[in-house]
mmCIF file of C-alpha atoms in Angstrom:
data_model
loop_
_atom_site.group_PDB
_atom_site.id
_atom_site.type_symbol
_atom_site.label_atom_id
_atom_site.label_comp_id
_atom_site.label_asym_id
_atom_site.label_seq_id
_atom_site.Cartn_x
_atom_site.Cartn_y
_atom_site.Cartn_z
ATOM 1 C CA UNK A 1 0.000 0.000 0.000
ATOM 2 C CA UNK A 2 1.435 3.370 -0.981
ATOM 3 C CA UNK A 3 1.260 6.252 1.422
ATOM 4 C CA UNK A 4 -0.760 9.306 0.480
ATOM 5 C CA UNK A 5 1.438 12.381 0.130
ATOM 6 C CA UNK A 6 -0.206 15.528 1.491
ATOM 7 C CA UNK A 7 1.500 18.601 0.068
ATOM 8 C CA UNK A 8 0.656 21.802 1.919
ATOM 9 C CA UNK A 9 1.017 25.307 0.493
ATOM 10 C CA UNK A 10 3.944 27.193 2.081
ATOM 11 C CA UNK A 11 1.494 29.997 2.954
ATOM 12 C CA UNK A 12 0.071 27.767 5.685
ATOM 13 C CA UNK A 13 1.563 28.585 9.105
ATOM 14 C CA UNK A 14 4.701 26.569 9.881
ATOM 15 C CA UNK A 15 3.441 25.647 13.360
ATOM 16 C CA UNK A 16 0.254 24.223 11.853
ATOM 17 C CA UNK A 17 2.209 22.054 9.406
ATOM 18 C CA UNK A 18 4.491 20.847 12.210
ATOM 19 C CA UNK A 19 1.436 20.045 14.355
ATOM 20 C CA UNK A 20 -0.091 17.982 11.546
ATOM 21 C CA UNK A 21 3.239 16.197 11.067
ATOM 22 C CA UNK A 22 3.334 15.410 14.809
ATOM 23 C CA UNK A 23 -0.216 14.062 14.773
ATOM 24 C CA UNK A 24 0.504 11.868 11.770
ATOM 25 C CA UNK A 25 3.720 10.559 13.345
ATOM 26 C CA UNK A 26 1.409 8.647 15.717
ATOM 27 C CA UNK A 27 0.160 6.393 12.896
ATOM 28 C CA UNK A 28 0.829 2.720 13.568
ATOM 29 C CA UNK A 29 0.683 2.011 9.846
ATOM 30 C CA UNK A 30 2.021 4.929 7.857
ATOM 31 C CA UNK A 31 -0.815 5.916 5.490
ATOM 32 C CA UNK A 32 -0.099 9.651 5.174
ATOM 33 C CA UNK A 33 3.038 11.743 4.752
ATOM 34 C CA UNK A 34 2.986 15.523 5.044
ATOM 35 C CA UNK A 35 5.237 17.839 3.045
ATOM 36 C CA UNK A 36 5.536 21.571 2.510
ATOM 37 C CA UNK A 37 4.616 22.172 -1.144
ATOM 38 C CA UNK A 38 7.660 24.070 -2.424
ATOM 39 C CA UNK A 39 10.801 23.815 -4.546
ATOM 40 C CA UNK A 40 9.205 21.409 -7.022
ATOM 41 C CA UNK A 41 8.629 18.656 -4.457
ATOM 42 C CA UNK A 42 5.379 17.791 -6.261
ATOM 43 C CA UNK A 43 7.488 16.393 -9.109
ATOM 44 C CA UNK A 44 8.888 13.689 -6.809
ATOM 45 C CA UNK A 45 5.499 11.976 -6.421
ATOM 46 C CA UNK A 46 2.840 10.816 -8.837
ATOM 47 C CA UNK A 47 -0.379 12.827 -8.848
ATOM 48 C CA UNK A 48 -2.312 9.637 -8.057
ATOM 49 C CA UNK A 49 -0.573 9.328 -4.688
ATOM 50 C CA UNK A 50 -0.728 13.043 -3.804
ATOM 51 C CA UNK A 51 -3.224 15.624 -2.615
ATOM 52 C CA UNK A 52 -2.606 19.344 -2.380
ATOM 53 C CA UNK A 53 -3.776 21.941 0.140
ATOM 54 C CA UNK A 54 -3.639 25.479 -1.172
ATOM 55 C CA UNK A 55 -5.007 28.952 -0.648
ATOM 56 C CA UNK A 56 -6.993 30.739 -3.339
ATOM 57 C CA UNK A 57 -7.687 34.436 -2.892
ATOM 58 C CA UNK A 58 -9.919 34.888 -5.948
ATOM 59 C CA UNK A 59 -13.037 36.835 -4.968
ATOM 60 C CA UNK A 60 -15.309 34.564 -7.034
ATOM 61 C CA UNK A 61 -14.659 31.026 -8.120
ATOM 62 C CA UNK A 62 -11.126 29.740 -8.442
ATOM 63 C CA UNK A 63 -8.015 31.556 -9.607
ATOM 64 C CA UNK A 64 -6.354 30.796 -12.909
ATOM 65 C CA UNK A 65 -3.459 29.034 -11.153
ATOM 66 C CA UNK A 66 -5.818 26.723 -9.232
ATOM 67 C CA UNK A 67 -7.688 25.908 -12.444
ATOM 68 C CA UNK A 68 -4.348 25.119 -14.116
ATOM 69 C CA UNK A 69 -3.444 22.722 -11.314
ATOM 70 C CA UNK A 70 -6.790 20.981 -11.807
ATOM 71 C CA UNK A 71 -6.128 20.816 -15.533
ATOM 72 C CA UNK A 72 -2.868 18.988 -14.837
ATOM 73 C CA UNK A 73 -4.722 16.465 -12.645
ATOM 74 C CA UNK A 74 -3.976 17.752 -9.156
ATOM 75 C CA UNK A 75 -6.356 16.611 -6.408
ATOM 76 C CA UNK A 76 -6.949 19.707 -4.309
ATOM 77 C CA UNK A 77 -8.384 21.145 -1.111
ATOM 78 C CA UNK A 78 -8.480 24.919 -1.396
ATOM 79 C CA UNK A 79 -8.962 27.398 1.444
ATOM 80 C CA UNK A 80 -10.760 30.626 0.593
ATOM 81 C CA UNK A 81 -9.261 33.031 3.164
ATOM 82 C CA UNK A 82 -10.876 36.029 4.794
ATOM 83 C CA UNK A 83 -9.635 39.553 4.209
ATOM 84 C CA UNK A 84 -8.488 39.811 7.833
ATOM 85 C CA UNK A 85 -7.396 36.647 9.566
ATOM 86 C CA UNK A 86 -5.244 35.433 12.400
ATOM 87 C CA UNK A 87 -3.085 32.328 12.419
ATOM 88 C CA UNK A 88 -4.926 30.760 15.359
ATOM 89 C CA UNK A 89 -8.296 30.798 13.581
ATOM 90 C CA UNK A 90 -6.577 29.727 10.363
ATOM 91 C CA UNK A 91 -5.146 26.676 12.160
ATOM 92 C CA UNK A 92 -8.465 25.905 13.863
ATOM 93 C CA UNK A 93 -10.222 26.018 10.490
ATOM 94 C CA UNK A 94 -7.808 23.483 9.008
ATOM 95 C CA UNK A 95 -8.064 21.236 12.075
ATOM 96 C CA UNK A 96 -11.887 21.312 11.876
ATOM 97 C CA UNK A 97 -11.921 20.122 8.264
ATOM 98 C CA UNK A 98 -8.886 17.810 8.539
ATOM 99 C CA UNK A 99 -10.903 14.615 9.217
ATOM 100 C CA UNK A 100 -13.006 15.354 6.120
ATOM 101 C CA UNK A 101 -9.882 15.970 4.042
ATOM 102 C CA UNK A 102 -8.530 12.563 5.073
ATOM 103 C CA UNK A 103 -11.890 10.865 4.448
ATOM 104 C CA UNK A 104 -12.395 12.397 0.979
ATOM 105 C CA UNK A 105 -8.810 11.590 0.011
ATOM 106 C CA UNK A 106 -9.209 7.938 0.936
ATOM 107 C CA UNK A 107 -12.557 7.554 -0.836
ATOM 108 C CA UNK A 108 -11.396 9.100 -4.113
ATOM 109 C CA UNK A 109 -8.123 7.196 -4.395
ATOM 110 C CA UNK A 110 -7.275 8.039 -7.996
ATOM 111 C CA UNK A 111 -10.043 10.443 -9.029
ATOM 112 C CA UNK A 112 -9.398 14.093 -9.776
ATOM 113 C CA UNK A 113 -11.302 16.408 -7.424
ATOM 114 C CA UNK A 114 -11.365 19.842 -5.865
ATOM 115 C CA UNK A 115 -12.968 20.889 -2.591
ATOM 116 C CA UNK A 116 -13.013 24.366 -1.118
ATOM 117 C CA UNK A 117 -13.431 25.509 2.461
ATOM 118 C CA UNK A 118 -13.727 28.964 3.924
ATOM 119 C CA UNK A 119 -11.633 30.573 6.620
ATOM 120 C CA UNK A 120 -13.472 29.916 9.921
ATOM 121 C CA UNK A 121 -15.638 27.374 8.085
ATOM 122 C CA UNK A 122 -16.614 23.887 9.144
ATOM 123 C CA UNK A 123 -17.264 22.008 5.910
ATOM 124 C CA UNK A 124 -15.854 21.161 2.508
ATOM 125 C CA UNK A 125 -17.692 22.158 -0.662
ATOM 126 C CA UNK A 126 -17.084 20.117 -3.788
ATOM 127 C CA UNK A 127 -16.262 22.152 -6.869
ATOM 128 C CA UNK A 128 -18.550 21.163 -9.698
ATOM 129 C CA UNK A 129 -16.870 18.719 -12.065
ATOM 130 C CA UNK A 130 -18.264 20.884 -14.885
ATOM 131 C CA UNK A 131 -15.771 23.554 -13.862
ATOM 132 C CA UNK A 132 -12.785 21.333 -14.421
ATOM 133 C CA UNK A 133 -14.137 18.591 -16.717
ATOM 134 C CA UNK A 134 -13.365 20.741 -19.748
ATOM 135 C CA UNK A 135 -9.761 21.007 -18.657
#
């Protein structure tokens, strides 16, 4: 069984990423590995064994760069941040949706997908496949 690589945008707070790494170090069977998504690390893993957490600041819909990632086959969870935010609430938002991120990632093993979640939110919203099926 291959481990799922979770690549997290470098804009996410370092302490949050380290906390997630610490939590996942408790796994008896290593199913997930967490990496900071930078310096081309995404090229080391196949897209089928990777998911990506990013931030998208587009006011409506998804930014061009997020749509490009979907076009290339990335499987993504995208935070839509607030105008004003603090790192504590940012971290709490990610921790609230983390179990759902893990669940969705395991269910859609090889399928392309994109979910969004809002800063201070509590749920994931699936992006319509129509948006990225043309890609």
